[in-house]
Coordinates of C-alpha atoms in Angstrom, one line a residue:
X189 CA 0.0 0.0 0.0
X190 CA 1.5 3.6 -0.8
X191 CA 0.6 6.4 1.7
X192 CA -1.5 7.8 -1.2
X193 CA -3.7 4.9 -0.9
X194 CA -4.3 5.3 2.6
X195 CA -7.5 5.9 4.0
X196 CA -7.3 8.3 7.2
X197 CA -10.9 8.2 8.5
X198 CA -10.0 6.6 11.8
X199 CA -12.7 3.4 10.8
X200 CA -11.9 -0.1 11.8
X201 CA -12.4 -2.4 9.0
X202 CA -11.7 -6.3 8.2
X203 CA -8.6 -6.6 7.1
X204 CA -8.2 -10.4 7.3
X205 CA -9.0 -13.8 9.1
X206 CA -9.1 -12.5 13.0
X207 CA -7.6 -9.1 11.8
X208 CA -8.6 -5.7 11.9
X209 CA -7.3 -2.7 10.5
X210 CA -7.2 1.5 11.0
X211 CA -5.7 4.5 10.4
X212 CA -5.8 7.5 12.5
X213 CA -7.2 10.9 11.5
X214 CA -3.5 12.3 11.7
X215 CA -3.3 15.8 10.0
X216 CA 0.4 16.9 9.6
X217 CA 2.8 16.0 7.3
X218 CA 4.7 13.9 9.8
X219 CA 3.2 11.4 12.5
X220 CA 5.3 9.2 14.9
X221 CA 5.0 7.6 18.0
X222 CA 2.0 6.2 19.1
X223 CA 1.3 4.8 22.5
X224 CA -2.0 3.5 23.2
X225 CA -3.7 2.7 26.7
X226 CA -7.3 2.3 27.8
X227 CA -8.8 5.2 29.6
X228 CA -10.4 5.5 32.9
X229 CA -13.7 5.8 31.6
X230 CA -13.0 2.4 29.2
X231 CA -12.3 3.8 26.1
X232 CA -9.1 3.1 24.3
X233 CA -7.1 6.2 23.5
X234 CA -4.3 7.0 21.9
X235 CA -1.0 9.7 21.4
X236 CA 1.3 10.4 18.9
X237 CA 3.7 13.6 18.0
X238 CA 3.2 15.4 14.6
X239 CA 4.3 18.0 12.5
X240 CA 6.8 18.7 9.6
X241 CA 9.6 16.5 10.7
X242 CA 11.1 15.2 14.0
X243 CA 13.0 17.9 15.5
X244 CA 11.4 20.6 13.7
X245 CA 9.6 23.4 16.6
X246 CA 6.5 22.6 15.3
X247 CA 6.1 18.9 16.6
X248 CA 3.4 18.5 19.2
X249 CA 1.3 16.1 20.7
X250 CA -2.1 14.3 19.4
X251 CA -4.7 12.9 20.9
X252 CA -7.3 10.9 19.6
X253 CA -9.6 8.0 21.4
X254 CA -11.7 5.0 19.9
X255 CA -15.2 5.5 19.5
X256 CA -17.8 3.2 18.1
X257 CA -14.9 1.5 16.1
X258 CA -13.8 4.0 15.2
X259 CA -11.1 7.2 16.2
X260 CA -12.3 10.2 16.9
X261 CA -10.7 13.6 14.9
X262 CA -7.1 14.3 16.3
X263 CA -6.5 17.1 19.0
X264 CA -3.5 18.9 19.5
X265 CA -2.4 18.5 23.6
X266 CA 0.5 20.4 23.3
X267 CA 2.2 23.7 20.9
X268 CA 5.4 24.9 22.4
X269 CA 7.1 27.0 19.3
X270 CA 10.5 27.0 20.2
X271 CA 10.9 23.3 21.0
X272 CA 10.4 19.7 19.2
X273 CA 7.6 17.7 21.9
X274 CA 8.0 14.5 21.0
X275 CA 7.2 10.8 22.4
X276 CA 4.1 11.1 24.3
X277 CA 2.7 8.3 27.1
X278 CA -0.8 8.1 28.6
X279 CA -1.1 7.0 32.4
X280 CA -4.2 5.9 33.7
X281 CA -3.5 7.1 37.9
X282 CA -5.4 4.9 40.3
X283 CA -7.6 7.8 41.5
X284 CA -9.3 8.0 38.0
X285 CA -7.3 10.8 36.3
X286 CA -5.3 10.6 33.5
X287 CA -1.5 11.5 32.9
X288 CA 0.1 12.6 29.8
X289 CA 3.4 12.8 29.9
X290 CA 5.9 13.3 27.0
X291 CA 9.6 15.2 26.1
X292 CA 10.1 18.5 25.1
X293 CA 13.8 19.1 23.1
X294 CA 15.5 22.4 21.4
X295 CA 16.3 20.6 17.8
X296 CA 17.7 17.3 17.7
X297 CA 19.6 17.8 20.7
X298 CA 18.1 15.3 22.8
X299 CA 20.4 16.4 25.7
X300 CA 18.4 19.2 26.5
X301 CA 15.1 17.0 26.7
X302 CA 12.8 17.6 29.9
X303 CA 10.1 15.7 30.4
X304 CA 6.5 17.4 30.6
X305 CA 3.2 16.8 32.2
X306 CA -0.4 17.6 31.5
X307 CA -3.0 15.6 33.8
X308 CA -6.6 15.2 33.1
X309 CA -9.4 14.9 35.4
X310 CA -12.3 13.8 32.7
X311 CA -10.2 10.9 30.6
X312 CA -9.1 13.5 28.3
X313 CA -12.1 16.0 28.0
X314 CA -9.9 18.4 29.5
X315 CA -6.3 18.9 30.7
X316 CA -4.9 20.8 33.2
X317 CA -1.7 23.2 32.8
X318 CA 1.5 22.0 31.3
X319 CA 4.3 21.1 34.2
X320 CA 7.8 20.4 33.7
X321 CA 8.1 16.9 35.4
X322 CA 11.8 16.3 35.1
X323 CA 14.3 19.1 34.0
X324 CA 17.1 18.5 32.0
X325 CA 20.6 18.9 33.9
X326 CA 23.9 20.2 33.1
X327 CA 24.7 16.7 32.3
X328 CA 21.9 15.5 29.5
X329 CA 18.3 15.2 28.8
X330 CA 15.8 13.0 30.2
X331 CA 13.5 11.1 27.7
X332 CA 10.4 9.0 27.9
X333 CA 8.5 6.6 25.4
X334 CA 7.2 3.4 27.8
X335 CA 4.3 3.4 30.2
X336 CA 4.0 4.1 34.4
X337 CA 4.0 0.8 36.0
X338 CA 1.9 0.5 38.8
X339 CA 2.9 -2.4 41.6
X340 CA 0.6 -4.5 44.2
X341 CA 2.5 -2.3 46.9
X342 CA 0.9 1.1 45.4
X343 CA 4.7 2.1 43.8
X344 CA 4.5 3.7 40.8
X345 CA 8.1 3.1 38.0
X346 CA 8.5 5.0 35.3
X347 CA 11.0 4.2 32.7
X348 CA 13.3 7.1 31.4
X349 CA 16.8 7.6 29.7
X350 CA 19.3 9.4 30.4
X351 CA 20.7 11.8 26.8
X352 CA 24.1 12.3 27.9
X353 CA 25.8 15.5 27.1
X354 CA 29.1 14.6 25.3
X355 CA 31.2 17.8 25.5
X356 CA 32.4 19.5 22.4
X357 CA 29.8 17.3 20.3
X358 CA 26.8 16.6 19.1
X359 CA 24.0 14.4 20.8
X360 CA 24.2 11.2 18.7
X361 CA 22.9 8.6 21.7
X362 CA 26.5 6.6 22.2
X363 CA 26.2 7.2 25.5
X364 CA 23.0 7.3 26.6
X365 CA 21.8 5.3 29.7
X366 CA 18.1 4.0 31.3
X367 CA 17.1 4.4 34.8
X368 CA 13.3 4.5 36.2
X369 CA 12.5 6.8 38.3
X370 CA 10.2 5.5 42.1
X371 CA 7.4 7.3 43.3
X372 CA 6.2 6.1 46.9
X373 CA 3.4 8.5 47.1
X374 CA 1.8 8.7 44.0
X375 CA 3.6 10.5 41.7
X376 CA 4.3 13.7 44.3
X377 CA 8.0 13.6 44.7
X378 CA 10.3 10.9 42.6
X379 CA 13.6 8.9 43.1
X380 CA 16.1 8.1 40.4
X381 CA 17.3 4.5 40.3
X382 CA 20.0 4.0 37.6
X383 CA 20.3 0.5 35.9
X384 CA 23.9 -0.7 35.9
X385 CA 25.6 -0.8 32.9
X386 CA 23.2 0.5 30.6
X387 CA 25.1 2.4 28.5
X388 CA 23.4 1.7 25.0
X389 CA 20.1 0.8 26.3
X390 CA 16.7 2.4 26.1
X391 CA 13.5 2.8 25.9
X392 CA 13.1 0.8 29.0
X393 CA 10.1 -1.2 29.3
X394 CA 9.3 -3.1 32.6
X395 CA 6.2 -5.3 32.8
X396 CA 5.6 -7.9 36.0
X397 CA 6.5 -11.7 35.4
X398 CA 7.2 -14.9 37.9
X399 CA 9.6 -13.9 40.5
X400 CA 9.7 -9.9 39.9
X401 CA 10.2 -8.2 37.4
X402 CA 11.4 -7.6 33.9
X403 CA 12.6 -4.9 31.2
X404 CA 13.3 -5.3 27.8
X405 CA 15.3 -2.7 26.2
X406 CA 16.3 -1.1 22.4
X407 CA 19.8 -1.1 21.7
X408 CA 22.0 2.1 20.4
X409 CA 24.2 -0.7 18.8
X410 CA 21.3 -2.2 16.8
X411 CA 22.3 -5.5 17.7
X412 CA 19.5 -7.2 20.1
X413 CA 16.7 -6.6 22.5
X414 CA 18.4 -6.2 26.1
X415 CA 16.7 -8.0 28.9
X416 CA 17.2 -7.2 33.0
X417 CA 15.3 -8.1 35.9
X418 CA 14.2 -6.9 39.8
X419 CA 13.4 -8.9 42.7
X420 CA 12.8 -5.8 45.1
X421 CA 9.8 -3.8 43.1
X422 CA 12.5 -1.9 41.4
X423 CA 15.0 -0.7 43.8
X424 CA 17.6 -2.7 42.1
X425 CA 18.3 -4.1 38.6
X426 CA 20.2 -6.6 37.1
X427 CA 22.9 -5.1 34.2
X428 CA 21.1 -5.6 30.8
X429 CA 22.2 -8.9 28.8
X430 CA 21.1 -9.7 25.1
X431 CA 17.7 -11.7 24.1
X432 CA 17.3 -14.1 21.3
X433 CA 15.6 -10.7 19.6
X434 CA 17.4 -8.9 16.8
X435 CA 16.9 -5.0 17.5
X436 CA 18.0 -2.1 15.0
X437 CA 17.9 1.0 17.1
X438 CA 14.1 1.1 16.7
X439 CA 11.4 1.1 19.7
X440 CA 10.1 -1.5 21.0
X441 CA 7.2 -2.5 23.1
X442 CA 6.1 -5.5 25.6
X443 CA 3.0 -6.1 27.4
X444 CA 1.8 -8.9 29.9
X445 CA -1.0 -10.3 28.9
X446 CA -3.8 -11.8 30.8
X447 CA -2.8 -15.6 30.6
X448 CA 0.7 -14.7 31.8
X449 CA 2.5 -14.6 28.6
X450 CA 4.1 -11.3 27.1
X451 CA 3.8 -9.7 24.3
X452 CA 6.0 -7.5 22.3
X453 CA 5.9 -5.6 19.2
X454 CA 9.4 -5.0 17.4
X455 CA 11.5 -5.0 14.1
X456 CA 13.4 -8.3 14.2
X457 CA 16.2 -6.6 12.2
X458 CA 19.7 -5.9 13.2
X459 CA 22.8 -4.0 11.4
X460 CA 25.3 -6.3 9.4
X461 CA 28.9 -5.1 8.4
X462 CA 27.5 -4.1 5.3
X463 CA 24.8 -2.0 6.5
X464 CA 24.1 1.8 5.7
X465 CA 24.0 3.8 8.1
X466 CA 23.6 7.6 9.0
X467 CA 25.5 10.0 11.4
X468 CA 22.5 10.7 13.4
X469 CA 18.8 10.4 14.1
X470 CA 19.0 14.6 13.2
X471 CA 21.4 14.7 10.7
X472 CA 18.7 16.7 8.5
X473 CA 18.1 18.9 11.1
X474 CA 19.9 22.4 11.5
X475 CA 20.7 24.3 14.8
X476 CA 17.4 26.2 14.6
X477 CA 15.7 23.1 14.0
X478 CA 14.7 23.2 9.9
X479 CA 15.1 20.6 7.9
X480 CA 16.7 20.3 4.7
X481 CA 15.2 19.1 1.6
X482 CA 16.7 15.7 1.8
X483 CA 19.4 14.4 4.2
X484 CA 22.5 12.2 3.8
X485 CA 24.1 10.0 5.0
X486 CA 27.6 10.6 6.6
X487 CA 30.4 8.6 7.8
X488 CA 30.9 7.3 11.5
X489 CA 35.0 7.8 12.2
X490 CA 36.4 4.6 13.3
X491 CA 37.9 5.8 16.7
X492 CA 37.8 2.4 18.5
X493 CA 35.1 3.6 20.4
X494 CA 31.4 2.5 20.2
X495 CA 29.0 4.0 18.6
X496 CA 25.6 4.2 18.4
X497 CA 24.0 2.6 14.8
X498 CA 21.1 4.6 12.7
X499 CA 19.8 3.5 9.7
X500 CA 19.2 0.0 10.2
X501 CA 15.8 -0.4 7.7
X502 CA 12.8 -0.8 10.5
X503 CA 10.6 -3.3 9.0
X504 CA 8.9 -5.4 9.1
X505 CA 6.5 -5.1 12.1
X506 CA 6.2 -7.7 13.9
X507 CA 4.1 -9.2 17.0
X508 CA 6.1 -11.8 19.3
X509 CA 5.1 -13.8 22.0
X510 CA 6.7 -15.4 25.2
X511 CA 5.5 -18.1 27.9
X512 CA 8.8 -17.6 30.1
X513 CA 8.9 -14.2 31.1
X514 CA 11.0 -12.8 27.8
X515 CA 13.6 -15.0 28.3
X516 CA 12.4 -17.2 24.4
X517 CA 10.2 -15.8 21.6
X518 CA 9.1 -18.8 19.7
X519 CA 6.1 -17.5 18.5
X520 CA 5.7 -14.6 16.1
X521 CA 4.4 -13.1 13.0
X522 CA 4.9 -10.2 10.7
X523 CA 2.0 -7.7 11.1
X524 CA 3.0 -5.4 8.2
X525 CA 6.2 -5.7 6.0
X526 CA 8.4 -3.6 3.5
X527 CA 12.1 -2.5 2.9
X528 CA 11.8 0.1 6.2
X529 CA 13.8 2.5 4.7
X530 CA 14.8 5.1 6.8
X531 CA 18.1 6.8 6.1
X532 CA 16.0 10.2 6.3
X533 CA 13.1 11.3 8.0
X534 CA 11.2 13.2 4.8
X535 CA 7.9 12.6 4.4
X536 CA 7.2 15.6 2.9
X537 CA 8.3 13.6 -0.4
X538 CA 7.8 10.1 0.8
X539 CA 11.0 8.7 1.5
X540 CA 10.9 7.6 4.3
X541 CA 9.1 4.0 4.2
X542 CA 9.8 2.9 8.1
X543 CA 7.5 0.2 9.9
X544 CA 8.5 1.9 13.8
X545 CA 7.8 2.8 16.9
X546 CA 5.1 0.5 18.0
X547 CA 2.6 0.2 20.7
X548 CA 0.8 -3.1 22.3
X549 CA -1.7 -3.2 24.9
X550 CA -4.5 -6.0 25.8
X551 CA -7.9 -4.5 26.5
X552 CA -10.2 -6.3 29.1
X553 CA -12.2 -7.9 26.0
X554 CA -9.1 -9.9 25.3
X555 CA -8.1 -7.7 22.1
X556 CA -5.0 -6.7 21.1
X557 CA -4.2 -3.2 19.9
X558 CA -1.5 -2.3 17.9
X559 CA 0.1 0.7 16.7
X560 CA 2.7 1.6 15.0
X561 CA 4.2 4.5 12.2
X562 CA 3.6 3.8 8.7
X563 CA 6.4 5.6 6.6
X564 CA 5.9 8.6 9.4
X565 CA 3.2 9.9 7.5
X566 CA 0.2 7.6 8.9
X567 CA 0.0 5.8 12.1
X568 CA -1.6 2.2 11.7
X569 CA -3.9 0.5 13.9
X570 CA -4.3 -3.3 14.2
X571 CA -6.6 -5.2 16.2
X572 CA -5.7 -8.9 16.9
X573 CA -6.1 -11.8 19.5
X574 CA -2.7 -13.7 20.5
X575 CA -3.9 -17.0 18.8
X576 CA -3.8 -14.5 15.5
X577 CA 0.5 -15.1 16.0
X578 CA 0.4 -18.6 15.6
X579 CA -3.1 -19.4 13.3
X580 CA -0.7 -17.6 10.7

């Protein structure tokens, strides 16, 4: 399907044996990063960021929620003009309000991401004032893109990485880092706990299995999905250590689903030596934060020192499955496929063609909802049941 063909009236249709198929009611030229979650009053909503291009001042935050089977016209959460908001999250508190929580960066540094908050008494009817929820520091950004956990004992863990501030450089992610950060008293005053040798690891995920906890990460080397685990409700982690899952510097996303097993959404792709790659996530971004026409790649010096991977093609999308807590994926099945390029980020001329950034979450029907970019100029929705991985 080209994005011409695409139909962006927000209606679920069959799209399949046990398959179902949207896509959002997105208006700007660029859409990314969905996350979805049901609401307090039941309904499923989700967020994404949009504008011209990633990085660019006007990205903001979307909001749209399922109605009738279908997704209601998109509203803009968020419109800060000097900076990029980007990666948005939707937390459903325990006293019946609703979070939204997302970054907010000058350009495509990502070392001078804070994290911002907007909460909503009414499930998204209305929102109170923007907050900044985490500043950045002398020493990096802070970024989110997973969900707020909440345990048995009332804590509440929120994912985050760290967007380390190389001096005399660039942000390119080589050294960036994930910790989550505790709240004992729902969500009033937070605690940083850092997850030993991270360094390359994001987009921290944590979802509860036997014995504790686990987190699956994304890899800045665009090798595999990183796995870690906590015994003491998050107060200490394990160092991350590589999963049977190929990973290519793309998001990922796990769920636990009501049976006990997990599910994860993920490009099963990884870089080879023979890979193309690109200096940065913003290399067609300038210091004001325009973008250029059409981007290109550059070398990486060979210093001896690691660095972080981009351009790994993200595709295809697929949906896994595991019965033992993340540690094997047997099960899984491509949900959309293509080439996934994505040496640039234009979309103003199509060329980007990524399959990214997913979303997963099991409503109390038993459904699965997925959601995911589609060439960053759509954002597709896919409605499943976990028997749909292995009756393909």
């Amino acid at each position: 399907m080209t994005t011409a063909e695409i139909v962006r009236d927000g209606a679920l249709r069959e799209a399949g044996p046990g398959r179902r198929d949207a896509f959002l009611p997105t208006t700007t030229v660029q859409v990314h990063a969905a996350n979805l979650m049901t609401l307090p009053d039941g309904t499923l909503g989700c967020v994404w960021f949009g504008g011209t291009q990633e990085g660019v001042p006007d990205i903001s935050i979307w909001f749209s929620r399922l109605v009738d089977d279908t997704w209601t016209p998109a509203e803009q959460l968020s419109d800060d003009g000097a900076r990029s908001e980007q990666n948005p999250v939707l937390f459903p508190a325990p006293d019946g309000s609703l979070w939204l929580l997302w970054t907010a960066q000058h350009a495509g540094d990502q070392d001078s991401a804070e994290v911002r908050c907007r909460v909503s008494p009414d499930s998204g009817a209305t929102w109170g004032e923007t907050r900044t929820l985490f500043p950045a520091t002398s020493t990096g950004g802070v970024f989110v893109r997973q969900p707020v956990v909440v345990l048995p004992s009332g804590r509440w863990l929120l994912p985050v990485f760290s967007c380390v501030t190389v001096p005399g450089q660039k942000w390119v992610g080589d050294v960036d880092t994930s910790s989550v950060m505790v709240s004992d008293d729902a969500g009033a005053t937070w605690r940083e706990v850092a997850v030993p040798a991270s360094t390359g690891c994001v987009h921290m995920d944590v979802v509860p299995v036997e014995g504790g906890l686990a987190a699956f990460y994304r890899s800045r080397w665009a090798d595999w999905v990183y796995r870690s685990t906590s015994a003491d409700d998050g107060d200490t982690w394990t160092a991350p250590v590589p999963t049977e899952l190929p990973n290519n510097n793309s998001s990922i996303q796990v769920t636990a689903l009501a049976d006990g097993r997990l599910a994860m959404v993920l490009n099963p792709t990884q870089a080879g030596p023979d890979t193309p790659r690109r200096l940065s996530l913003y290399d067609e971004i300038d210091d004001s934060g325009l973008a250029s026409e059409q981007g290109a790649a550059e070398p990486v010096v060979d210093d001896g020192e690691r660095h972080a991977f981009w351009g790994t093609p993200r595709a295809p999308m697929t949906l896994a499955l595991s019965a033992d807590g993340g540690v094997t994926w047997p099960d899984r099945r491509d949900v959309e496929t293509g080439d996934g390029y994505c040496l640039s980020n234009n979309s103003r001329d199509g060329v980007n063609r990524e399959l990214s950034y997913p979303s997963v979450h099991q409503t109390p029907d038993g459904a699965l909802h997925l959601a995911f970019t589609y060439h960053r100029t759509a954002i597709e929705h896919v409605v499943v049941t976990p028997d749909w991985v292995t009756a393909g």
